[in-house]
XYZ file of C-alpha atoms in Angstrom:
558
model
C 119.607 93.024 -0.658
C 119.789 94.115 2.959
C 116.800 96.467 1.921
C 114.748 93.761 0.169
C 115.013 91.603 3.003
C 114.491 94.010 5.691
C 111.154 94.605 3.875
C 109.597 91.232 3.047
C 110.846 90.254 6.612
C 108.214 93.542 7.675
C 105.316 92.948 5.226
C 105.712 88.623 5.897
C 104.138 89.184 9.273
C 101.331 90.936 7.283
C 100.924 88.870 5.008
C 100.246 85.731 7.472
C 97.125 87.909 7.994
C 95.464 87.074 4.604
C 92.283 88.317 2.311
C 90.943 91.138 4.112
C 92.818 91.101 7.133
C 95.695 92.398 5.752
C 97.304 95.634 7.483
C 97.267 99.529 6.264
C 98.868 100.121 2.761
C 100.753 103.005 1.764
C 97.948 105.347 0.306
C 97.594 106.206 -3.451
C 99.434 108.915 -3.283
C 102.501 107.490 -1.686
C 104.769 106.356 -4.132
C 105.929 102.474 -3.093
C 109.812 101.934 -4.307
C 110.837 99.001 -5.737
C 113.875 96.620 -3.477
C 117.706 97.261 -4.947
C 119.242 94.579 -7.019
C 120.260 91.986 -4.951
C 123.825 90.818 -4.609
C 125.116 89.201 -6.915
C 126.240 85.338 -5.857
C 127.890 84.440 -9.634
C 131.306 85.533 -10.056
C 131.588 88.540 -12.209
C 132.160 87.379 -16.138
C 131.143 84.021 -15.481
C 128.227 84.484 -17.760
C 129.293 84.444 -21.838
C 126.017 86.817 -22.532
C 125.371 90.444 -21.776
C 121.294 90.495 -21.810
C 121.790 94.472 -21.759
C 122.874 94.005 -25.283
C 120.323 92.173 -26.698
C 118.166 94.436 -28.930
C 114.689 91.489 -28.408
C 114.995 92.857 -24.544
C 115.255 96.668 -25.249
C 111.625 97.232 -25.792
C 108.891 98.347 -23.017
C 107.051 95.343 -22.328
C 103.254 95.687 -21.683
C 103.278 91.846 -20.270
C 104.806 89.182 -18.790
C 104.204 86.553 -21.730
C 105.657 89.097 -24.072
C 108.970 88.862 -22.298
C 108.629 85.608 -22.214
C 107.978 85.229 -25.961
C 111.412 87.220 -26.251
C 113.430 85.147 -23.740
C 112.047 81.689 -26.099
C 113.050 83.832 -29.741
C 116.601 82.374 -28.364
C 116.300 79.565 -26.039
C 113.999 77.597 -27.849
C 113.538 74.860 -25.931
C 112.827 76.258 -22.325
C 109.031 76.581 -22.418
C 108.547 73.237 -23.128
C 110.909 71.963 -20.452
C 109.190 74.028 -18.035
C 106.178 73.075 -19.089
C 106.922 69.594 -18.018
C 108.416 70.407 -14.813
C 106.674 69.941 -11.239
C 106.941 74.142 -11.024
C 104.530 74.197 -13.345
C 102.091 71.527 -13.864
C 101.399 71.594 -9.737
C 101.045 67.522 -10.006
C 102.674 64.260 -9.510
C 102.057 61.252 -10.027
C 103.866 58.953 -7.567
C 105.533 56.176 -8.924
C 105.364 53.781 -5.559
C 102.105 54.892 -4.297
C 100.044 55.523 -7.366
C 98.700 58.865 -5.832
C 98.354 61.612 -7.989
C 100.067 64.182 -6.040
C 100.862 67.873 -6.356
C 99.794 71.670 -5.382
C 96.429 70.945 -7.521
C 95.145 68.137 -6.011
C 96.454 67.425 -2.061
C 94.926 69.555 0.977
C 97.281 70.497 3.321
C 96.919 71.760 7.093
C 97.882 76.003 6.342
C 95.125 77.353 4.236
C 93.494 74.332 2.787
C 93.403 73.978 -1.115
C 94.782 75.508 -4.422
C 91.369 73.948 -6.254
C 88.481 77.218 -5.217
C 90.973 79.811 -4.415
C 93.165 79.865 -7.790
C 93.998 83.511 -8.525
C 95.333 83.912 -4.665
C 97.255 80.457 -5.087
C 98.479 80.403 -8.156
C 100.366 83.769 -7.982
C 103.254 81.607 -6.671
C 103.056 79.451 -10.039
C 105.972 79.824 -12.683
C 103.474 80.974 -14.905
C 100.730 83.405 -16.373
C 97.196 83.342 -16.139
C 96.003 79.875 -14.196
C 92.750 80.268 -12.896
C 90.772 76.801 -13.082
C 92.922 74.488 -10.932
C 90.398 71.851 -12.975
C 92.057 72.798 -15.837
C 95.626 72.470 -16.388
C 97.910 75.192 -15.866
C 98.065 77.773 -19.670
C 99.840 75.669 -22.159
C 100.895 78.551 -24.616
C 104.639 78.660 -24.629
C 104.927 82.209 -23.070
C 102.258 81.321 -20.263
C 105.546 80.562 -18.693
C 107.052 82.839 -16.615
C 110.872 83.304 -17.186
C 111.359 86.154 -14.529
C 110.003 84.245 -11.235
C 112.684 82.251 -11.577
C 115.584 84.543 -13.545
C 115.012 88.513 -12.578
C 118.154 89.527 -11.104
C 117.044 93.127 -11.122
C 115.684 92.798 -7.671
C 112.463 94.083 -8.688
C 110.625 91.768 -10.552
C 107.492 90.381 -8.306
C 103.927 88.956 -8.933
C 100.916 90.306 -7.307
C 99.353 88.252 -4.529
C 95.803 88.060 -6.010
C 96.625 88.081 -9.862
C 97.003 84.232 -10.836
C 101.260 85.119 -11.575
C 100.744 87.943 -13.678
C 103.127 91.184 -12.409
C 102.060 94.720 -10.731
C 102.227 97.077 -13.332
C 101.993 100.693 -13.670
C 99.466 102.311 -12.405
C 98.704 99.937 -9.686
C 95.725 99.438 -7.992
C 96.144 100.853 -4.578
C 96.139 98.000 -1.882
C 97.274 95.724 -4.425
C 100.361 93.095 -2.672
C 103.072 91.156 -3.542
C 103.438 87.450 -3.144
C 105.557 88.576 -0.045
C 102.705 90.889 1.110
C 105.007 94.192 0.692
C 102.811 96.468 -0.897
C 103.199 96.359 -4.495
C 104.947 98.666 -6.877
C 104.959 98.985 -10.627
C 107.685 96.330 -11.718
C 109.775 97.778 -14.979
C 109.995 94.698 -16.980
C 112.506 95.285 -19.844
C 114.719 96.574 -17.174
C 113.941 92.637 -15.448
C 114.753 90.819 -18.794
C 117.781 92.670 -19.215
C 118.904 91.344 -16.052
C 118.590 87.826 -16.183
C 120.738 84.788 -14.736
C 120.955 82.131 -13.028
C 118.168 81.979 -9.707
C 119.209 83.257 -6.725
C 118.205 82.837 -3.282
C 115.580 85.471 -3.521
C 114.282 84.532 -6.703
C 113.415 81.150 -4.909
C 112.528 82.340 -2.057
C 109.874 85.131 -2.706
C 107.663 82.056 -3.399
C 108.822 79.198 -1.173
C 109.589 81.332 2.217
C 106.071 82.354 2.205
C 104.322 79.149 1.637
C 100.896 78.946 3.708
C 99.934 82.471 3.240
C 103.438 84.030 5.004
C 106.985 83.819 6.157
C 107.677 80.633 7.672
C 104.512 79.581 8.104
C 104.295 76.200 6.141
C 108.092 74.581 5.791
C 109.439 76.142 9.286
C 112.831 75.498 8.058
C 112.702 78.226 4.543
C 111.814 81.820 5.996
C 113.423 85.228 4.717
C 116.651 84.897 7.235
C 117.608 83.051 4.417
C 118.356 85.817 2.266
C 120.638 86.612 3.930
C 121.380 83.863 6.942
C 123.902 84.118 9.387
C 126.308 81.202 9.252
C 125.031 80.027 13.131
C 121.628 79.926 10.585
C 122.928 78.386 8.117
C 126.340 77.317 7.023
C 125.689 76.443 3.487
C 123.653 79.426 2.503
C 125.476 82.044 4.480
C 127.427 85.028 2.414
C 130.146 83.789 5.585
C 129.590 79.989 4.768
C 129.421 78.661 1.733
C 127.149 81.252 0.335
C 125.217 78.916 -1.753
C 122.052 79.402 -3.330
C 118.950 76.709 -3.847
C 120.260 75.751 -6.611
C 123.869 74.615 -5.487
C 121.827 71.939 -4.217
C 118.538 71.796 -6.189
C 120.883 71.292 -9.331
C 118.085 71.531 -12.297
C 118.634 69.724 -15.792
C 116.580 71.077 -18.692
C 114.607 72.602 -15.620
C 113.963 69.909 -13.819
C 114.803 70.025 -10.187
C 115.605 66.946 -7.968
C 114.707 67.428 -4.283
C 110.330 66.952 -4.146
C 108.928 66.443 -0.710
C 106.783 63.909 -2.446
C 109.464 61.564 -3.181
C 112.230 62.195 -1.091
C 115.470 60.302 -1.127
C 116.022 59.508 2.324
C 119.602 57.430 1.572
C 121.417 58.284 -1.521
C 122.287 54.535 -3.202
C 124.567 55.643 -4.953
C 126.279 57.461 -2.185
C 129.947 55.669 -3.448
C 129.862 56.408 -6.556
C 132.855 59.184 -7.428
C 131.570 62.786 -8.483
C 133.106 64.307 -11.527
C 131.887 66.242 -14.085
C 128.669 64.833 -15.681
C 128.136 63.210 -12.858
C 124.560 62.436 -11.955
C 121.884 65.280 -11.201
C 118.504 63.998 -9.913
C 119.685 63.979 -6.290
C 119.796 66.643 -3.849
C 121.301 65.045 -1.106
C 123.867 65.329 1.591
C 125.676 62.396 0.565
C 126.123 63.315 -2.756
C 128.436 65.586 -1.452
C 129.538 64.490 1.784
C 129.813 61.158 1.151
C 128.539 58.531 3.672
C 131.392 58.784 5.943
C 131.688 62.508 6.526
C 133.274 62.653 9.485
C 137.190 62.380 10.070
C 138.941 59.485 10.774
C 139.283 60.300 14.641
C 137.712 58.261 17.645
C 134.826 60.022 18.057
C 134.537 61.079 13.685
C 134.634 56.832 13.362
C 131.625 56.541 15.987
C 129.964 59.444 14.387
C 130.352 57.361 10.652
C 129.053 54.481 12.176
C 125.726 56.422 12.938
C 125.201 57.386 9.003
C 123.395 53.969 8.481
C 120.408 54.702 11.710
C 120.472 58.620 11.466
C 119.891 61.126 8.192
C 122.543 63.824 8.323
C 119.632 66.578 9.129
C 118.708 65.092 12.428
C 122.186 65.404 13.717
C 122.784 69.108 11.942
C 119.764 70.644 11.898
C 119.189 71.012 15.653
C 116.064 72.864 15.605
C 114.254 74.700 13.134
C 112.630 78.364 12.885
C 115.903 80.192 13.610
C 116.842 82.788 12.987
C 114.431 85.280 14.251
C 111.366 84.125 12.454
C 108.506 81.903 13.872
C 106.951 79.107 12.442
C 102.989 78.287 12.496
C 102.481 74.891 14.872
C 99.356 75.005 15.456
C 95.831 76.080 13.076
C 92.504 75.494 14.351
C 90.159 76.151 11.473
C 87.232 75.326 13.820
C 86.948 78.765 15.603
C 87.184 80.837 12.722
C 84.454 83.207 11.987
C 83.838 84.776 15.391
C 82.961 88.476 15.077
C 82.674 91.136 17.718
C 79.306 92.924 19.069
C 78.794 94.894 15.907
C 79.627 91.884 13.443
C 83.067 92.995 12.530
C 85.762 90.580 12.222
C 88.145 89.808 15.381
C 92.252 90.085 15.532
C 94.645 89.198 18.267
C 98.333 89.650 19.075
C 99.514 86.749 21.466
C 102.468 86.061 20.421
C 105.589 88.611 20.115
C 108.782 86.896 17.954
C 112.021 87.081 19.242
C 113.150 90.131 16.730
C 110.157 91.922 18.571
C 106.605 91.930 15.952
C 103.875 90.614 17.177
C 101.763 87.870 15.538
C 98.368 87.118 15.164
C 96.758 84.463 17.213
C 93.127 84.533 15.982
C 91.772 86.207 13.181
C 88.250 85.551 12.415
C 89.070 85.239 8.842
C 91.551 81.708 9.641
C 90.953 80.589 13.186
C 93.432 80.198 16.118
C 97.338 79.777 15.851
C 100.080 78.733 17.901
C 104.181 79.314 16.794
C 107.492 77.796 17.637
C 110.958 79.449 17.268
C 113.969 77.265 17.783
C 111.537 74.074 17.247
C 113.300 71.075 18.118
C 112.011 68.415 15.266
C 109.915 65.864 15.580
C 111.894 62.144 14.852
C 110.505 59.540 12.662
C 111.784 56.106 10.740
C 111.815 57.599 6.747
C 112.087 55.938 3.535
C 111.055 58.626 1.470
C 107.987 57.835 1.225
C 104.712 60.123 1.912
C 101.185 58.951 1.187
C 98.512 60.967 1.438
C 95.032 61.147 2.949
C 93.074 62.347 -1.112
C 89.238 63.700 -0.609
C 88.287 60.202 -2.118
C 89.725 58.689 0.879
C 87.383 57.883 3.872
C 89.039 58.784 6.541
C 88.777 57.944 10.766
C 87.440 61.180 12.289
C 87.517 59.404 16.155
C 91.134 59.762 15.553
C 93.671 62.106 14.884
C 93.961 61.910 10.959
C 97.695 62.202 9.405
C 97.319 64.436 6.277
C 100.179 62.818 4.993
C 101.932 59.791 6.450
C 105.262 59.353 6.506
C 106.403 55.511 6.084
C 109.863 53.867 7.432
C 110.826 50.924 8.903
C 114.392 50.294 11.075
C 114.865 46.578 9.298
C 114.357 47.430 5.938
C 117.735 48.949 5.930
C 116.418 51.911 3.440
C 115.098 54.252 6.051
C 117.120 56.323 8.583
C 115.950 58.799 11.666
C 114.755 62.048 9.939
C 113.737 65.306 12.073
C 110.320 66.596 10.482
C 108.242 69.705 11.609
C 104.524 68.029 13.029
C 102.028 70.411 11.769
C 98.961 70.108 14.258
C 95.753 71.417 12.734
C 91.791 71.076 13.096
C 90.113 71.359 9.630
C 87.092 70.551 8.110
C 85.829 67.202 6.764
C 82.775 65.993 5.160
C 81.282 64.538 8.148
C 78.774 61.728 6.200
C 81.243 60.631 3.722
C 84.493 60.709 5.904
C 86.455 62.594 3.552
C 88.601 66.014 4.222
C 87.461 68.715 2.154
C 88.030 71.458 -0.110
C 87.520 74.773 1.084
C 86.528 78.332 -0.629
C 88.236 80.652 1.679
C 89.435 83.480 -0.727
C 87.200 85.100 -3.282
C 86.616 89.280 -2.378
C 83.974 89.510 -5.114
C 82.269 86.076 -4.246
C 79.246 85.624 -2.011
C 80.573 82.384 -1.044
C 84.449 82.840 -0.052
C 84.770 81.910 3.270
C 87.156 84.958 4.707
C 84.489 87.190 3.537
C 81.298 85.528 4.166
C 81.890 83.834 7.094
C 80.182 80.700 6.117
C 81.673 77.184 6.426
C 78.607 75.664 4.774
C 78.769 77.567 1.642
C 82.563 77.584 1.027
C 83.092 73.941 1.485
C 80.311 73.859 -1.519
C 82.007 75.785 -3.296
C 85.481 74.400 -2.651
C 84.515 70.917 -3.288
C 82.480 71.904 -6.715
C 85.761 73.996 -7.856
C 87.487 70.691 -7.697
C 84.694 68.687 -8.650
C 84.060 66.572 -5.857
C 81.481 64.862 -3.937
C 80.001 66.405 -1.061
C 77.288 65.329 1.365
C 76.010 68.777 2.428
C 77.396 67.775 5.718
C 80.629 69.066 7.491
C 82.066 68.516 10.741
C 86.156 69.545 12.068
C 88.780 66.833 12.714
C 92.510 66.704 14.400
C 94.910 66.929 12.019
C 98.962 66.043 12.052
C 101.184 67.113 8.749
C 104.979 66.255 8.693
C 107.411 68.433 6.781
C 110.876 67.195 6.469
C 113.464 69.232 7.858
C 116.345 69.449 5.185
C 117.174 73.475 5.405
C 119.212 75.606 8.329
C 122.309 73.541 8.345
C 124.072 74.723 11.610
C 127.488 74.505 11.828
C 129.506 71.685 13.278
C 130.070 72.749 16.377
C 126.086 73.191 17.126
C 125.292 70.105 15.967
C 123.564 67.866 18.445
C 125.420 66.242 20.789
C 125.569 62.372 22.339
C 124.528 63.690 25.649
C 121.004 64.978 23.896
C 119.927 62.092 22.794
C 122.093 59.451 24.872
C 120.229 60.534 28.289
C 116.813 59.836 29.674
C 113.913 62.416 28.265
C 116.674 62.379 24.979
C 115.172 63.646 21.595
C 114.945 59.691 20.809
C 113.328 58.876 24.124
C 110.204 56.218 22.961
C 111.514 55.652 18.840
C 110.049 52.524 17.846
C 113.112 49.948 16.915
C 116.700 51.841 18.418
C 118.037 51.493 21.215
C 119.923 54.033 22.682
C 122.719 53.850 25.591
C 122.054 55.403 28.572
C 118.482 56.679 27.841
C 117.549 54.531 30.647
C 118.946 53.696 33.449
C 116.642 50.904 34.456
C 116.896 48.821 31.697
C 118.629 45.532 31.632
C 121.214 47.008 30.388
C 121.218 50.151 32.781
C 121.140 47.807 35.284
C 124.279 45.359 34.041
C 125.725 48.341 33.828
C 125.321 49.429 37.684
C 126.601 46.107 38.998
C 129.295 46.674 36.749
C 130.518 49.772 38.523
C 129.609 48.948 41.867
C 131.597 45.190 41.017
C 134.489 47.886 39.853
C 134.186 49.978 42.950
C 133.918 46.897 45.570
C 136.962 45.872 43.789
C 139.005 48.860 44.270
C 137.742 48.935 47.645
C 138.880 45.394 48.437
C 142.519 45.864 47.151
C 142.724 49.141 49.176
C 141.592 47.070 52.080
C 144.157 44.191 51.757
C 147.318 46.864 50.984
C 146.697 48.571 54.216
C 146.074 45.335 56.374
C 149.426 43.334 54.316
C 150.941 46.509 55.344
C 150.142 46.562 59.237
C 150.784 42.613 59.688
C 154.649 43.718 58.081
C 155.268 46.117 60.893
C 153.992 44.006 63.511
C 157.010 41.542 61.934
């Protein structure tokens, strides 16, 4: 496991490179081993099936949807579950907003769009063959792909350009994985014969790398996770908890509770006693923790009383990025496409990461980029809620435009303080109609991809005419913000922030719209109440010291 992560951790950095840009790869002739198996995190013989022993699995599989057609000869009813799951149709339909929400429809501030660039995209999709985000995703019942999610073998991947079909032997030489290791020829009977349930690699492989490499998008799910220290993380940590994503993330007939589009941001049923059976569409520290999680001490009481202002994330999650690997904080699509003298596309190193690699700051192919390591969060009033600005939306391009908004309000007694990563961006909008736009950045064999051809004009055509809509002809590049919430790299109790951090002028709190907060400043009404109050106290003490020593002199005299 140490091996596996060692090398996505190496060939993340190259991947944040993208298309073209990507580093040397081992040549043809150098043969690419696959990662061990990684450790296992369920307890030997909990499983009641050997998949060694089943003869359906023995056979060399030329494809993935032929193991998958084996895997649903028993569990019947899996493919269609799936089928229905977020994982796999990419969309969601909101029930509060109305938006129609998902990978296939929203822009985002990383690399843009799913809709134009499918075969890159979709080779993170928990199935086979999606190439027309305007279509929906395969619907034959083994376009689902059982491995992503259930390979315990170790060595089970998808390439990075082949819409979630597998490497296999021979490979194409420069072909990647959806990590950006270069890819080797995955044995997939040996992969169905190990199958159980996910582990953290299994999850991660796909949502570490999220905006085109590790750490970029979330900032709090990068490969430390594999394997994270407990100072990382005290829930995932081999010595913590040593959960996986799905400890949490409990699925039911594989559905998973915990979407960033609908986040529960207080558990309401937070009192209600957990035994088995007991609910599974929440993935929330409460449910576990309770709403009182602290003990019943002086300052545990105090802490308690917080639970109803403050989500238990902005209080244990201190910062995010830690670890050792960076986040992205900063993408400005706008000064993509410079090229040296002799037309060839640019690369910088700026900015080294704190286990030593250096990352790119410009490429031509994606623009400029700042990162953050030990990012303290950014603090927001949450109710769960996220709406998003849709390409049918006219948007204000004189100001800085929220890609997705988060909504709260301190009265309404349903939101609480949550810490959220503030993605900045510049990205490009239809400048007549007011509307962000789809982009065509990835297409090698196209004459209108924008990370080969260098032309905005041409792949915003093309992006918006993948996803079928309008465009004026007409682009322009506009200030972005994008919140992520901030719900992974628990830290332990004792790193937790602390009263003074927030409870101080220039606190993490400092300018929150409705809280008030004790000693954040001095000059307040209250600051000031509280000054007379000592200096009353002191002039006091003062006084009585005064009239012991004079009482005391006008004795002797006597």
């Amino acid at each position: 496991m140490k091996l596996l992560a060692k090398s996505i951790a190496l060939w993340g950095v190259v991947a944040i490179l993208g298309g073209a840009a990507w580093a040397e790869t081992p040549g043809a002739s150098e043969a690419i081993l696959p990662p061990d198996a990684p450790k296992s995190t369920t307890p030997k013989g909990a499983s009641t099936a050997d998949h060694t022993k089943f003869e359906t699995l023995k056979k060399q599989f030329a494809s993935g949807p032929e193991v998958t057609e084996a895997c649903i000869s028993c569990h019947t009813e899996a493919s269609d579950q799936m089928m229905h799951s977020i994982h796999f149709k990419w969309e969601f339909d909101h029930p509060r907003t109305g938006q129609k929400l998902g990978k296939s429809h929203v822009i985002n501030s990383f690399c843009g769009s799913v809709a134009g660039n499918e075969a890159r995209c979709t080779s993170c999709h928990t199935g086979y063959g999606w190439e027309d985000m305007s279509q929906p995703a395969p619907q034959k019942t083994n376009a689902v792909d059982c491995l992503v999610c259930h390979d315990r073998s170790g060595q089970y991947t998808k390439s990075a350009t082949g819409a979630g079909h597998p490497p296999l032997d021979p490979v194409k030489p420069g072909t990647q994985t959806i990590t950006g290791a270069p890819a080797w020829p995955v044995d997939l009977s040996k992969a169905a014969q190990s199958v159980g349930l996910p582990g953290r690699d299994n999850c991660g492989n796909c949502h570490f790398y999220g905006g085109g490499g590790d750490n970029v998008k979330h900032g709090d799910l990068s490969s430390v996770l594999y394997q994270p220290e407990k100072s990382v993380d005290v829930h995932m940590s081999p010595e913590g908890e040593n959960m996986t994503c799905s400890t949490c993330h409990v699925s039911d007939q594989h559905q998973w509770p915990g979407s960033r589009y609908d986040v529960k941001a207080v558990d309401p049923h937070v009192n209600d006693p957990l035994k088995p059976g007991a609910r599974r569409d929440v993935a929330t520290c409460e449910s576990c923790h309770s709403a009182t999680p602290h003990p019943a001490t002086l300052i545990g009481m105090k802490l308690n009383a917080h639970t109803d202002t403050l989500a238990c994330q902005t209080c244990h999650i201190p910062e995010f990025a830690r670890g050792g690997v960076a986040t992205k904080t900063f993408w400005d699509w706008s000064t993509a496409g410079r090229l040296d003298a002799d037309g060839k596309p640019i690369s910088e190193n700026n900015f080294t990461q704190s286990d030593g690699k250096e990352l790119h700051t410009y490429l031509s192919t994606k623009g400029d980029f700042e990162y953050g390591e030990d990012v303290v969060p950014y603090y927001a009033w949450f109710d769960g809620q996220v709406s998003y600005s849709l390409p049918d939306q006219e948007i204000d391009p004189t100001q800085v435009v929220d890609v997705n908004s988060i909504k709260g309000d301190p009265e309404d007694g349903a939101s609480r303080i949550w810490p959220f990563k503030q993605m900045i961006g510049r990205q490009a909008y239809d400048s007549k109609l007011n509307r962000l736009v789809y982009t065509h950045v990835w297409g090698p064999s196209t004459d209108t991809a924008f990370w080969t051809n260098f032309d905005w004009g041409r792949a915003i055509e093309a992006g918006m005419k993948a996803a079928g809509a309008e465009y004026s002809g007409e682009f322009g590049f506009v200030d972005t913000h994008m919140y992520w919430p901030i719900t992974h790299m628990v830290a332990p109790a004792d790193k937790a922030v602390k009263c003074g951090q927030c409870h101080a002028e220039d606190g993490r709190m400092q300018g929150l719209a409705g809280v008030f907060l004790p000693g954040t400043n001095s000059m307040s009404w209250v600051g000031l109440l509280g000054r007379l109050m000592v200096l009353a106290t002191m002039a006091g003490v003062l006084l009585h010291i005064f009239l012991r020593l004079f009482s005391k002199k006008e004795t002797r005299h006597d």
